[in-house]
PDB file of C-alpha atoms in Angstrom:
ATOM      1  CA  UNK A   1     -78.932   3.809 -43.048  1.00  0.00           C
ATOM      2  CA  UNK A   2     -79.009   0.201 -44.237  1.00  0.00           C
ATOM      3  CA  UNK A   3     -76.354  -2.528 -44.171  1.00  0.00           C
ATOM      4  CA  UNK A   4     -76.069  -2.260 -47.960  1.00  0.00           C
ATOM      5  CA  UNK A   5     -74.928   1.361 -47.524  1.00  0.00           C
ATOM      6  CA  UNK A   6     -71.741   0.392 -45.704  1.00  0.00           C
ATOM      7  CA  UNK A   7     -71.134  -3.373 -45.610  1.00  0.00           C
ATOM      8  CA  UNK A   8     -68.847  -4.568 -48.386  1.00  0.00           C
ATOM      9  CA  UNK A   9     -70.185  -7.964 -49.577  1.00  0.00           C
ATOM     10  CA  UNK A  10     -66.824  -9.168 -50.825  1.00  0.00           C
ATOM     11  CA  UNK A  11     -65.203  -8.570 -47.427  1.00  0.00           C
ATOM     12  CA  UNK A  12     -67.686 -10.656 -45.385  1.00  0.00           C
ATOM     13  CA  UNK A  13     -66.013 -13.566 -43.584  1.00  0.00           C
ATOM     14  CA  UNK A  14     -68.055 -16.411 -42.102  1.00  0.00           C
ATOM     15  CA  UNK A  15     -65.202 -18.470 -40.663  1.00  0.00           C
ATOM     16  CA  UNK A  16     -62.709 -16.214 -38.943  1.00  0.00           C
ATOM     17  CA  UNK A  17     -59.590 -18.223 -38.163  1.00  0.00           C
ATOM     18  CA  UNK A  18     -57.703 -15.731 -36.002  1.00  0.00           C
ATOM     19  CA  UNK A  19     -57.277 -16.793 -32.367  1.00  0.00           C
ATOM     20  CA  UNK A  20     -57.391 -13.400 -30.679  1.00  0.00           C
ATOM     21  CA  UNK A  21     -58.558  -9.806 -30.753  1.00  0.00           C
ATOM     22  CA  UNK A  22     -55.705  -8.413 -32.820  1.00  0.00           C
ATOM     23  CA  UNK A  23     -55.910 -11.335 -35.225  1.00  0.00           C
ATOM     24  CA  UNK A  24     -59.622 -10.820 -35.883  1.00  0.00           C
ATOM     25  CA  UNK A  25     -59.147  -7.104 -36.471  1.00  0.00           C
ATOM     26  CA  UNK A  26     -56.264  -7.860 -38.844  1.00  0.00           C
ATOM     27  CA  UNK A  27     -58.258 -10.544 -40.687  1.00  0.00           C
ATOM     28  CA  UNK A  28     -61.309  -8.326 -41.232  1.00  0.00           C
ATOM     29  CA  UNK A  29     -59.266  -5.261 -42.193  1.00  0.00           C
ATOM     30  CA  UNK A  30     -57.332  -7.498 -44.598  1.00  0.00           C
ATOM     31  CA  UNK A  31     -60.661  -8.608 -46.065  1.00  0.00           C
ATOM     32  CA  UNK A  32     -61.466  -4.972 -46.830  1.00  0.00           C
ATOM     33  CA  UNK A  33     -58.075  -4.632 -48.535  1.00  0.00           C
ATOM     34  CA  UNK A  34     -58.691  -7.795 -50.593  1.00  0.00           C
ATOM     35  CA  UNK A  35     -62.087  -6.414 -51.585  1.00  0.00           C
ATOM     36  CA  UNK A  36     -60.485  -3.194 -52.807  1.00  0.00           C
ATOM     37  CA  UNK A  37     -62.132  -0.934 -50.227  1.00  0.00           C
ATOM     38  CA  UNK A  38     -58.863  -0.062 -48.480  1.00  0.00           C
ATOM     39  CA  UNK A  39     -55.382   0.361 -49.986  1.00  0.00           C
ATOM     40  CA  UNK A  40     -52.867  -2.247 -48.878  1.00  0.00           C
ATOM     41  CA  UNK A  41     -50.444   0.485 -47.799  1.00  0.00           C
ATOM     42  CA  UNK A  42     -53.024   1.702 -45.246  1.00  0.00           C
ATOM     43  CA  UNK A  43     -53.601  -1.724 -43.664  1.00  0.00           C
ATOM     44  CA  UNK A  44     -51.104  -1.406 -40.798  1.00  0.00           C
ATOM     45  CA  UNK A  45     -52.135   2.138 -39.985  1.00  0.00           C
ATOM     46  CA  UNK A  46     -55.834   1.179 -39.837  1.00  0.00           C
ATOM     47  CA  UNK A  47     -55.245  -1.991 -37.790  1.00  0.00           C
ATOM     48  CA  UNK A  48     -53.129   0.082 -35.372  1.00  0.00           C
ATOM     49  CA  UNK A  49     -55.814   2.752 -35.047  1.00  0.00           C
ATOM     50  CA  UNK A  50     -58.541   0.159 -34.373  1.00  0.00           C
ATOM     51  CA  UNK A  51     -56.396  -1.531 -31.718  1.00  0.00           C
ATOM     52  CA  UNK A  52     -55.665   1.835 -30.130  1.00  0.00           C
ATOM     53  CA  UNK A  53     -59.402   2.514 -29.960  1.00  0.00           C
ATOM     54  CA  UNK A  54     -59.930  -0.869 -28.270  1.00  0.00           C
ATOM     55  CA  UNK A  55     -57.451   0.145 -25.577  1.00  0.00           C
ATOM     56  CA  UNK A  56     -59.790   2.981 -24.560  1.00  0.00           C
ATOM     57  CA  UNK A  57     -62.510   0.445 -23.853  1.00  0.00           C
ATOM     58  CA  UNK A  58     -63.650  -2.694 -25.593  1.00  0.00           C
ATOM     59  CA  UNK A  59     -66.166  -2.334 -28.403  1.00  0.00           C
ATOM     60  CA  UNK A  60     -67.569  -5.697 -27.313  1.00  0.00           C
ATOM     61  CA  UNK A  61     -71.036  -4.403 -26.464  1.00  0.00           C
ATOM     62  CA  UNK A  62     -72.601  -7.613 -25.207  1.00  0.00           C
ATOM     63  CA  UNK A  63     -74.740 -10.360 -26.773  1.00  0.00           C
ATOM     64  CA  UNK A  64     -71.565 -11.798 -28.316  1.00  0.00           C
ATOM     65  CA  UNK A  65     -71.168  -8.777 -30.586  1.00  0.00           C
ATOM     66  CA  UNK A  66     -68.282  -6.341 -31.100  1.00  0.00           C
ATOM     67  CA  UNK A  67     -68.007  -3.270 -33.289  1.00  0.00           C
ATOM     68  CA  UNK A  68     -64.272  -2.560 -33.711  1.00  0.00           C
ATOM     69  CA  UNK A  69     -63.869   0.730 -35.573  1.00  0.00           C
ATOM     70  CA  UNK A  70     -61.799   3.803 -36.288  1.00  0.00           C
ATOM     71  CA  UNK A  71     -61.688   6.957 -38.299  1.00  0.00           C
ATOM     72  CA  UNK A  72     -59.118   7.070 -41.061  1.00  0.00           C
ATOM     73  CA  UNK A  73     -58.326   9.749 -43.628  1.00  0.00           C
ATOM     74  CA  UNK A  74     -57.743   7.183 -46.383  1.00  0.00           C
ATOM     75  CA  UNK A  75     -61.450   6.377 -46.795  1.00  0.00           C
ATOM     76  CA  UNK A  76     -63.876   8.734 -48.482  1.00  0.00           C
ATOM     77  CA  UNK A  77     -66.989   6.989 -47.243  1.00  0.00           C
ATOM     78  CA  UNK A  78     -67.898   4.693 -44.391  1.00  0.00           C
ATOM     79  CA  UNK A  79     -66.811   1.132 -45.178  1.00  0.00           C
ATOM     80  CA  UNK A  80     -67.447  -1.945 -43.121  1.00  0.00           C
ATOM     81  CA  UNK A  81     -67.609  -5.695 -43.042  1.00  0.00           C
ATOM     82  CA  UNK A  82     -69.006  -8.549 -40.990  1.00  0.00           C
ATOM     83  CA  UNK A  83     -67.167 -11.523 -39.552  1.00  0.00           C
ATOM     84  CA  UNK A  84     -68.308 -14.564 -37.619  1.00  0.00           C
ATOM     85  CA  UNK A  85     -66.202 -16.785 -35.387  1.00  0.00           C
ATOM     86  CA  UNK A  86     -68.342 -19.691 -34.205  1.00  0.00           C
ATOM     87  CA  UNK A  87     -65.994 -20.571 -31.320  1.00  0.00           C
ATOM     88  CA  UNK A  88     -65.986 -17.050 -29.952  1.00  0.00           C
ATOM     89  CA  UNK A  89     -63.028 -14.864 -29.049  1.00  0.00           C
ATOM     90  CA  UNK A  90     -62.070 -13.139 -25.825  1.00  0.00           C
ATOM     91  CA  UNK A  91     -62.606  -9.511 -26.803  1.00  0.00           C
ATOM     92  CA  UNK A  92     -62.697  -8.225 -23.198  1.00  0.00           C
ATOM     93  CA  UNK A  93     -66.359  -7.443 -23.863  1.00  0.00           C
ATOM     94  CA  UNK A  94     -68.267  -5.324 -21.356  1.00  0.00           C
ATOM     95  CA  UNK A  95     -70.333  -8.326 -20.234  1.00  0.00           C
ATOM     96  CA  UNK A  96     -67.304 -10.654 -20.080  1.00  0.00           C
ATOM     97  CA  UNK A  97     -68.726 -13.035 -22.702  1.00  0.00           C
ATOM     98  CA  UNK A  98     -66.800 -14.195 -25.736  1.00  0.00           C
ATOM     99  CA  UNK A  99     -67.566 -12.464 -29.034  1.00  0.00           C
ATOM    100  CA  UNK A 100     -68.766 -14.409 -32.086  1.00  0.00           C
ATOM    101  CA  UNK A 101     -70.043 -11.626 -34.301  1.00  0.00           C
ATOM    102  CA  UNK A 102     -67.983  -8.662 -35.511  1.00  0.00           C
ATOM    103  CA  UNK A 103     -68.954  -5.516 -37.391  1.00  0.00           C
ATOM    104  CA  UNK A 104     -65.758  -3.670 -38.352  1.00  0.00           C
ATOM    105  CA  UNK A 105     -66.168  -0.047 -39.450  1.00  0.00           C
ATOM    106  CA  UNK A 106     -63.744   2.493 -40.941  1.00  0.00           C
ATOM    107  CA  UNK A 107     -65.117   6.023 -41.282  1.00  0.00           C
ATOM    108  CA  UNK A 108     -63.771   9.185 -42.831  1.00  0.00           C
ATOM    109  CA  UNK A 109     -62.847  11.833 -40.235  1.00  0.00           C
ATOM    110  CA  UNK A 110     -65.457  14.563 -39.797  1.00  0.00           C
ATOM    111  CA  UNK A 111     -68.404  12.299 -40.606  1.00  0.00           C
ATOM    112  CA  UNK A 112     -69.561  11.388 -37.083  1.00  0.00           C
ATOM    113  CA  UNK A 113     -73.196  11.385 -38.225  1.00  0.00           C
ATOM    114  CA  UNK A 114     -72.677   8.508 -40.656  1.00  0.00           C
ATOM    115  CA  UNK A 115     -70.862   6.526 -37.981  1.00  0.00           C
ATOM    116  CA  UNK A 116     -73.767   7.081 -35.547  1.00  0.00           C
ATOM    117  CA  UNK A 117     -76.304   6.032 -38.179  1.00  0.00           C
ATOM    118  CA  UNK A 118     -74.361   2.855 -38.921  1.00  0.00           C
ATOM    119  CA  UNK A 119     -74.237   2.076 -35.186  1.00  0.00           C
ATOM    120  CA  UNK A 120     -77.982   2.726 -35.021  1.00  0.00           C
ATOM    121  CA  UNK A 121     -78.672   0.271 -37.818  1.00  0.00           C
ATOM    122  CA  UNK A 122     -76.445  -2.437 -36.330  1.00  0.00           C
ATOM    123  CA  UNK A 123     -77.901  -1.975 -32.819  1.00  0.00           C
ATOM    124  CA  UNK A 124     -81.516  -1.858 -33.939  1.00  0.00           C
ATOM    125  CA  UNK A 125     -81.204  -5.053 -35.983  1.00  0.00           C
ATOM    126  CA  UNK A 126     -79.198  -6.886 -33.309  1.00  0.00           C
ATOM    127  CA  UNK A 127     -81.934  -6.345 -30.763  1.00  0.00           C
ATOM    128  CA  UNK A 128     -83.778  -9.045 -32.680  1.00  0.00           C
ATOM    129  CA  UNK A 129     -82.696 -12.352 -31.151  1.00  0.00           C
ATOM    130  CA  UNK A 130     -83.339 -14.358 -34.308  1.00  0.00           C
ATOM    131  CA  UNK A 131     -81.226 -12.054 -36.471  1.00  0.00           C
ATOM    132  CA  UNK A 132     -78.368 -12.299 -33.979  1.00  0.00           C
ATOM    133  CA  UNK A 133     -78.665 -16.080 -33.740  1.00  0.00           C
ATOM    134  CA  UNK A 134     -78.927 -16.668 -37.500  1.00  0.00           C
ATOM    135  CA  UNK A 135     -75.859 -14.508 -38.166  1.00  0.00           C
ATOM    136  CA  UNK A 136     -73.788 -16.453 -35.629  1.00  0.00           C
ATOM    137  CA  UNK A 137     -74.899 -19.731 -37.232  1.00  0.00           C
ATOM    138  CA  UNK A 138     -74.242 -18.610 -40.809  1.00  0.00           C
ATOM    139  CA  UNK A 139     -72.411 -21.239 -42.839  1.00  0.00           C
ATOM    140  CA  UNK A 140     -71.216 -19.011 -45.674  1.00  0.00           C
ATOM    141  CA  UNK A 141     -70.598 -15.398 -46.581  1.00  0.00           C
ATOM    142  CA  UNK A 142     -73.637 -15.681 -48.862  1.00  0.00           C
ATOM    143  CA  UNK A 143     -75.769 -16.674 -45.849  1.00  0.00           C
ATOM    144  CA  UNK A 144     -74.596 -13.560 -44.018  1.00  0.00           C
ATOM    145  CA  UNK A 145     -75.274 -11.351 -47.028  1.00  0.00           C
ATOM    146  CA  UNK A 146     -78.780 -12.813 -47.329  1.00  0.00           C
ATOM    147  CA  UNK A 147     -79.473 -12.099 -43.649  1.00  0.00           C
ATOM    148  CA  UNK A 148     -78.241  -8.516 -44.035  1.00  0.00           C
ATOM    149  CA  UNK A 149     -80.466  -8.077 -47.098  1.00  0.00           C
ATOM    150  CA  UNK A 150     -83.440  -9.452 -45.186  1.00  0.00           C
ATOM    151  CA  UNK A 151     -82.720  -7.059 -42.307  1.00  0.00           C
ATOM    152  CA  UNK A 152     -82.523  -4.188 -44.810  1.00  0.00           C
ATOM    153  CA  UNK A 153     -85.939  -5.299 -46.028  1.00  0.00           C
ATOM    154  CA  UNK A 154     -87.286  -5.021 -42.465  1.00  0.00           C
ATOM    155  CA  UNK A 155     -87.819  -8.742 -42.109  1.00  0.00           C
ATOM    156  CA  UNK A 156     -86.467  -8.743 -38.565  1.00  0.00           C
ATOM    157  CA  UNK A 157     -87.366  -6.794 -35.459  1.00  0.00           C
ATOM    158  CA  UNK A 158     -90.551  -5.050 -34.408  1.00  0.00           C
TER     159      UNK A 158
ATOM    160  CA  UNK B   1     -86.676   7.532   0.813  1.00  0.00           C
ATOM    161  CA  UNK B   2     -89.948   6.558  -0.842  1.00  0.00           C
ATOM    162  CA  UNK B   3     -90.119   5.547  -4.477  1.00  0.00           C
ATOM    163  CA  UNK B   4     -90.256   8.625  -6.622  1.00  0.00           C
ATOM    164  CA  UNK B   5     -90.042   9.851 -10.147  1.00  0.00           C
ATOM    165  CA  UNK B   6     -87.771  12.411 -11.713  1.00  0.00           C
ATOM    166  CA  UNK B   7     -86.923  13.643 -15.167  1.00  0.00           C
ATOM    167  CA  UNK B   8     -84.776  16.226 -16.871  1.00  0.00           C
ATOM    168  CA  UNK B   9     -84.177  17.277 -20.471  1.00  0.00           C
ATOM    169  CA  UNK B  10     -80.629  18.057 -21.545  1.00  0.00           C
ATOM    170  CA  UNK B  11     -78.701  18.699 -24.751  1.00  0.00           C
ATOM    171  CA  UNK B  12     -75.983  16.335 -25.997  1.00  0.00           C
ATOM    172  CA  UNK B  13     -72.643  18.141 -25.809  1.00  0.00           C
ATOM    173  CA  UNK B  14     -70.295  15.559 -27.345  1.00  0.00           C
ATOM    174  CA  UNK B  15     -69.304  16.709 -30.871  1.00  0.00           C
ATOM    175  CA  UNK B  16     -69.564  13.137 -32.099  1.00  0.00           C
ATOM    176  CA  UNK B  17     -72.900  12.551 -30.440  1.00  0.00           C
ATOM    177  CA  UNK B  18     -73.816   9.641 -28.231  1.00  0.00           C
ATOM    178  CA  UNK B  19     -71.496   7.151 -29.929  1.00  0.00           C
ATOM    179  CA  UNK B  20     -70.354   3.814 -28.582  1.00  0.00           C
ATOM    180  CA  UNK B  21     -68.043   4.957 -25.797  1.00  0.00           C
ATOM    181  CA  UNK B  22     -70.414   7.461 -24.137  1.00  0.00           C
ATOM    182  CA  UNK B  23     -73.293   5.011 -24.615  1.00  0.00           C
ATOM    183  CA  UNK B  24     -71.224   2.442 -22.719  1.00  0.00           C
ATOM    184  CA  UNK B  25     -70.512   4.915 -19.927  1.00  0.00           C
ATOM    185  CA  UNK B  26     -74.210   5.835 -19.671  1.00  0.00           C
ATOM    186  CA  UNK B  27     -75.316   2.198 -19.552  1.00  0.00           C
ATOM    187  CA  UNK B  28     -72.828   1.549 -16.747  1.00  0.00           C
ATOM    188  CA  UNK B  29     -73.938   4.652 -14.871  1.00  0.00           C
ATOM    189  CA  UNK B  30     -77.577   3.590 -15.219  1.00  0.00           C
ATOM    190  CA  UNK B  31     -76.792   0.105 -13.941  1.00  0.00           C
ATOM    191  CA  UNK B  32     -75.499   1.564 -10.689  1.00  0.00           C
ATOM    192  CA  UNK B  33     -78.975   2.764  -9.656  1.00  0.00           C
ATOM    193  CA  UNK B  34     -81.969   0.796  -8.484  1.00  0.00           C
ATOM    194  CA  UNK B  35     -84.429   2.978 -10.375  1.00  0.00           C
ATOM    195  CA  UNK B  36     -85.791   2.178 -13.807  1.00  0.00           C
ATOM    196  CA  UNK B  37     -84.159   4.741 -16.088  1.00  0.00           C
ATOM    197  CA  UNK B  38     -85.120   5.671 -19.640  1.00  0.00           C
ATOM    198  CA  UNK B  39     -83.847   8.090 -22.259  1.00  0.00           C
ATOM    199  CA  UNK B  40     -86.217   9.687 -24.748  1.00  0.00           C
ATOM    200  CA  UNK B  41     -85.432  11.493 -27.975  1.00  0.00           C
ATOM    201  CA  UNK B  42     -88.099  12.651 -30.435  1.00  0.00           C
ATOM    202  CA  UNK B  43     -90.689  10.333 -28.937  1.00  0.00           C
ATOM    203  CA  UNK B  44     -88.449   7.253 -28.947  1.00  0.00           C
ATOM    204  CA  UNK B  45     -87.934   5.924 -25.411  1.00  0.00           C
ATOM    205  CA  UNK B  46     -85.276   3.348 -24.571  1.00  0.00           C
ATOM    206  CA  UNK B  47     -83.802   1.557 -21.560  1.00  0.00           C
ATOM    207  CA  UNK B  48     -80.749   3.480 -20.358  1.00  0.00           C
ATOM    208  CA  UNK B  49     -79.051   0.247 -19.228  1.00  0.00           C
ATOM    209  CA  UNK B  50     -78.846  -1.148 -22.757  1.00  0.00           C
ATOM    210  CA  UNK B  51     -76.025   0.058 -24.994  1.00  0.00           C
ATOM    211  CA  UNK B  52     -77.830  -1.340 -28.032  1.00  0.00           C
ATOM    212  CA  UNK B  53     -80.954   0.604 -27.100  1.00  0.00           C
ATOM    213  CA  UNK B  54     -79.001   3.811 -26.482  1.00  0.00           C
ATOM    214  CA  UNK B  55     -77.304   3.573 -29.868  1.00  0.00           C
ATOM    215  CA  UNK B  56     -80.664   3.412 -31.624  1.00  0.00           C
ATOM    216  CA  UNK B  57     -81.379   6.988 -30.514  1.00  0.00           C
ATOM    217  CA  UNK B  58     -78.844   8.482 -32.992  1.00  0.00           C
ATOM    218  CA  UNK B  59     -78.334  11.301 -30.495  1.00  0.00           C
ATOM    219  CA  UNK B  60     -76.083  13.685 -32.403  1.00  0.00           C
ATOM    220  CA  UNK B  61     -74.521  16.765 -30.826  1.00  0.00           C
ATOM    221  CA  UNK B  62     -77.250  19.246 -29.943  1.00  0.00           C
ATOM    222  CA  UNK B  63     -80.014  16.626 -29.667  1.00  0.00           C
ATOM    223  CA  UNK B  64     -82.407  17.009 -26.767  1.00  0.00           C
ATOM    224  CA  UNK B  65     -82.623  13.946 -24.540  1.00  0.00           C
ATOM    225  CA  UNK B  66     -85.005  13.459 -21.658  1.00  0.00           C
ATOM    226  CA  UNK B  67     -83.712  11.332 -18.812  1.00  0.00           C
ATOM    227  CA  UNK B  68     -86.511   9.860 -16.708  1.00  0.00           C
ATOM    228  CA  UNK B  69     -86.243   7.610 -13.681  1.00  0.00           C
ATOM    229  CA  UNK B  70     -88.650   5.866 -11.400  1.00  0.00           C
ATOM    230  CA  UNK B  71     -87.584   4.350  -8.096  1.00  0.00           C
ATOM    231  CA  UNK B  72     -85.989   5.029  -4.747  1.00  0.00           C
ATOM    232  CA  UNK B  73     -82.945   6.811  -6.182  1.00  0.00           C
ATOM    233  CA  UNK B  74     -84.673   8.423  -9.168  1.00  0.00           C
ATOM    234  CA  UNK B  75     -83.471  11.926  -8.389  1.00  0.00           C
ATOM    235  CA  UNK B  76     -79.815  10.933  -8.081  1.00  0.00           C
ATOM    236  CA  UNK B  77     -79.985   8.787 -11.207  1.00  0.00           C
ATOM    237  CA  UNK B  78     -81.445  11.586 -13.324  1.00  0.00           C
ATOM    238  CA  UNK B  79     -78.833  14.022 -12.025  1.00  0.00           C
ATOM    239  CA  UNK B  80     -75.934  11.668 -12.769  1.00  0.00           C
ATOM    240  CA  UNK B  81     -77.032  10.710 -16.290  1.00  0.00           C
ATOM    241  CA  UNK B  82     -78.149  14.166 -17.369  1.00  0.00           C
ATOM    242  CA  UNK B  83     -74.923  15.673 -16.048  1.00  0.00           C
ATOM    243  CA  UNK B  84     -72.897  13.241 -18.148  1.00  0.00           C
ATOM    244  CA  UNK B  85     -74.926  13.876 -21.317  1.00  0.00           C
ATOM    245  CA  UNK B  86     -74.740  17.655 -20.907  1.00  0.00           C
ATOM    246  CA  UNK B  87     -71.023  17.753 -20.103  1.00  0.00           C
ATOM    247  CA  UNK B  88     -69.172  14.860 -21.726  1.00  0.00           C
ATOM    248  CA  UNK B  89     -67.168  16.088 -24.672  1.00  0.00           C
ATOM    249  CA  UNK B  90     -64.049  14.008 -24.277  1.00  0.00           C
ATOM    250  CA  UNK B  91     -62.229  13.947 -27.541  1.00  0.00           C
ATOM    251  CA  UNK B  92     -61.175  10.327 -27.558  1.00  0.00           C
ATOM    252  CA  UNK B  93     -61.470   8.202 -30.644  1.00  0.00           C
ATOM    253  CA  UNK B  94     -65.023   7.015 -30.904  1.00  0.00           C
TER     254      UNK B  94
END
């Protein structure tokens, strides 16, 4: 699976303004609503489900990266977006570091394989230090999209 | 106990596969041992202490994973990790 299979370009945010975990989740989910990937009436339900998932254990997986996510019956295919917060946010990450880079995913129920393949793609690409660093330094949504396209074209990693 | 090696192949039980939460648990389990521990699936071998590495396995339910360890507590490490992989099926949100 490639980024272009699940990241919605119009929902990418390079300058997250929210000050905390809930705010970031709300901002990125709202970006998916604005992009037309999620219905506005489902916003609260999806934000609530993502926060509930975070309570089970932070999706901050280290290296300044978090993957907040949930299943939700309102989506027919996996949708996701990317957000960057240069200052970093306390996401109670497993390594205790602040999180600067967010991949938010909403999957249809009963499609665990797609979710795993999206996680595989994100993890594999993020193992490349340059990719991680460039994303965190991105100055525009277009920059982020370009980096994702380059990763899809195997321009990062081994 | 002298340094030793151990390995065991088990089948992933979790219906949602080795997604983020179980990968996090495995990485934490692995970090508790002195031994070097790896997981292998279909010829791809990764460091069991790295969540990012573990997620690249795409270990869906029913996948065969080989846990291998090398070090003073290799046997215990392989038992702990393989037991988790073969038994964890907690139905929490992934």
